[in-house]
Amino acid sequence: MKLPFSFPGVQRAPDPSDELPASPPLECAQAEIERWNAEWIEYLKQEWEVQLTPYTDYPRKPSLPASPLAMLGLEIREGWPISLYADADSLEGRRVMEMGCGCGNLGKLLGRYVESYLGTDYSTLALKIARLVSPSNCSYVHVADRAGLSPFFNTIDTVVGRYFWIHQNFQLAGWNLDFLALFLKPGGRLYADFYWPNPALEQAVVFTPDHALSRAYPSATFRYTAEDVQRLIAGRPFRVLREEISPEMQRRYTVLERLPGP
Ligand SMILES: C[S@@+](CC[C@H](N)C(=O)[O-])C[C@H]1O[C@@H](n2cnc3c(N)ncnc32)[C@H](O)[C@@H]1O
């Protein structure tokens, strides 16, 4: 299905009946779990093979490129660029966490480089698959499982995200930062893949970050300017270390550092 074109920056007229309710991760409601489980059942109709393949089927361990833009093209599974923006030294031997880990497609490949990998997600179904396909240094815990997550508080060196921050509006992104601040050690890094449209490429549905989540377009992307990112971290224990635009990937890759303090 071809989605209607919405030029970056154009705010659609607010329609209260289109608003999809959301809640902070630790208070994630049953309805959200069911919505994301239903999404995964749909994805799996097409993607079951890739998602259900265990890490042992991909034995390669190429060395990690030093440049994060080169990292995007790393092929642990031959012919499949990993599409992750991260510095090699933030992964190798580190305690890494991924928010929105889905079926562990990233964790099952990165597990061989990192000390430990914690994946968290809304979907209980995706987490069950992730546990089956990943090596033993990967743990997968639901976003609302406080008892399961609390042993990881203040232990994480690096938070990564792939196909994640592009779908988070301002309210959700703020809740996510508050949640992730619990896990990151001071000086730890968070790699965020915000959407930044390339006008030369066709766009699907793109909202500005203050737009509510949409029932009609649950896979819409939210475009973040550098100012939106500054507004997002204001009053939160993070600072921007670096940002890099990738026109090919249509991303504003932003590296945040966890500051000391609550
Ligand atoms: C497009 S999938 C990406 C999966 C994975 N990152 C990968 O690269 O294979 C997005 C995932 O994020 C999860 N998700 C979306 N918003 C979330 C949130 N606020 N908290 C936790 N998980 C979320 C969804 O359930 C889904 O599994």
CSV table of N, CA, C and O in Angstrom, one decimal, residues 13-21 211-218:
chain,number,residue,atom,x,y,z
A,13,ALA,N,-3.4,18.4,10.5
A,13,ALA,CA,-4.4,19.0,11.4
A,13,ALA,C,-4.6,18.0,12.5
A,13,ALA,O,-4.8,16.8,12.2
A,14,PRO,N,-4.6,18.4,13.8
A,14,PRO,CA,-4.8,17.4,14.9
A,14,PRO,C,-6.2,16.8,14.8
A,14,PRO,O,-7.1,17.5,14.6
A,15,ASP,N,-6.2,15.5,15.0
A,15,ASP,CA,-7.5,14.8,15.0
A,15,ASP,C,-7.5,13.9,16.2
A,15,ASP,O,-6.9,12.9,16.3
A,16,PRO,N,-8.3,14.4,17.3
A,16,PRO,CA,-8.2,13.7,18.6
A,16,PRO,C,-8.6,12.2,18.4
A,16,PRO,O,-8.1,11.4,19.1
A,17,SER,N,-9.5,11.9,17.5
A,17,SER,CA,-9.9,10.5,17.4
A,17,SER,C,-8.8,9.6,16.8
A,17,SER,O,-8.9,8.4,16.9
A,18,ASP,N,-7.8,10.2,16.2
A,18,ASP,CA,-6.7,9.5,15.6
A,18,ASP,C,-5.6,9.2,16.6
A,18,ASP,O,-4.7,8.4,16.4
A,19,GLU,N,-5.7,9.8,17.8
A,19,GLU,CA,-4.6,9.7,18.8
A,19,GLU,C,-4.5,8.4,19.4
A,19,GLU,O,-5.5,7.9,20.0
A,20,LEU,N,-3.3,7.8,19.3
A,20,LEU,CA,-3.1,6.5,19.9
A,20,LEU,C,-2.6,6.7,21.3
A,20,LEU,O,-1.6,7.4,21.5
A,21,PRO,N,-3.3,6.2,22.4
A,21,PRO,CA,-2.8,6.4,23.7
A,21,PRO,C,-1.4,5.7,24.0
A,21,PRO,O,-1.1,4.7,23.4
A,211,HIS,N,3.6,15.9,17.3
A,211,HIS,CA,2.4,15.2,16.9
A,211,HIS,C,2.2,14.0,17.8
A,211,HIS,O,3.1,13.3,18.1
A,212,ALA,N,0.9,13.7,18.0
A,212,ALA,CA,0.5,12.5,18.8
A,212,ALA,C,0.8,11.3,17.9
A,212,ALA,O,0.9,11.4,16.7
A,213,LEU,N,0.9,10.1,18.6
A,213,LEU,CA,1.0,8.9,17.9
A,213,LEU,C,-0.4,8.7,17.1
A,213,LEU,O,-1.4,9.0,17.6
A,214,SER,N,-0.3,8.2,15.9
A,214,SER,CA,-1.5,8.1,15.1
A,214,SER,C,-2.0,6.7,14.9
A,214,SER,O,-1.2,5.7,14.6
A,215,ARG,N,-3.3,6.5,15.1
A,215,ARG,CA,-3.9,5.2,14.9
A,215,ARG,C,-3.8,4.8,13.4
A,215,ARG,O,-3.5,3.6,13.0
A,216,ALA,N,-4.1,5.8,12.5
A,216,ALA,CA,-4.1,5.5,11.1
A,216,ALA,C,-2.7,5.2,10.6
A,216,ALA,O,-2.6,4.4,9.7
A,217,TYR,N,-1.7,5.8,11.2
A,217,TYR,CA,-0.3,5.6,10.7
A,217,TYR,C,0.6,5.2,11.8
A,217,TYR,O,1.5,6.0,12.3
A,218,PRO,N,0.4,4.0,12.4
A,218,PRO,CA,1.3,3.6,13.5
A,218,PRO,C,2.7,3.5,13.2
A,218,PRO,O,3.6,3.6,14.1
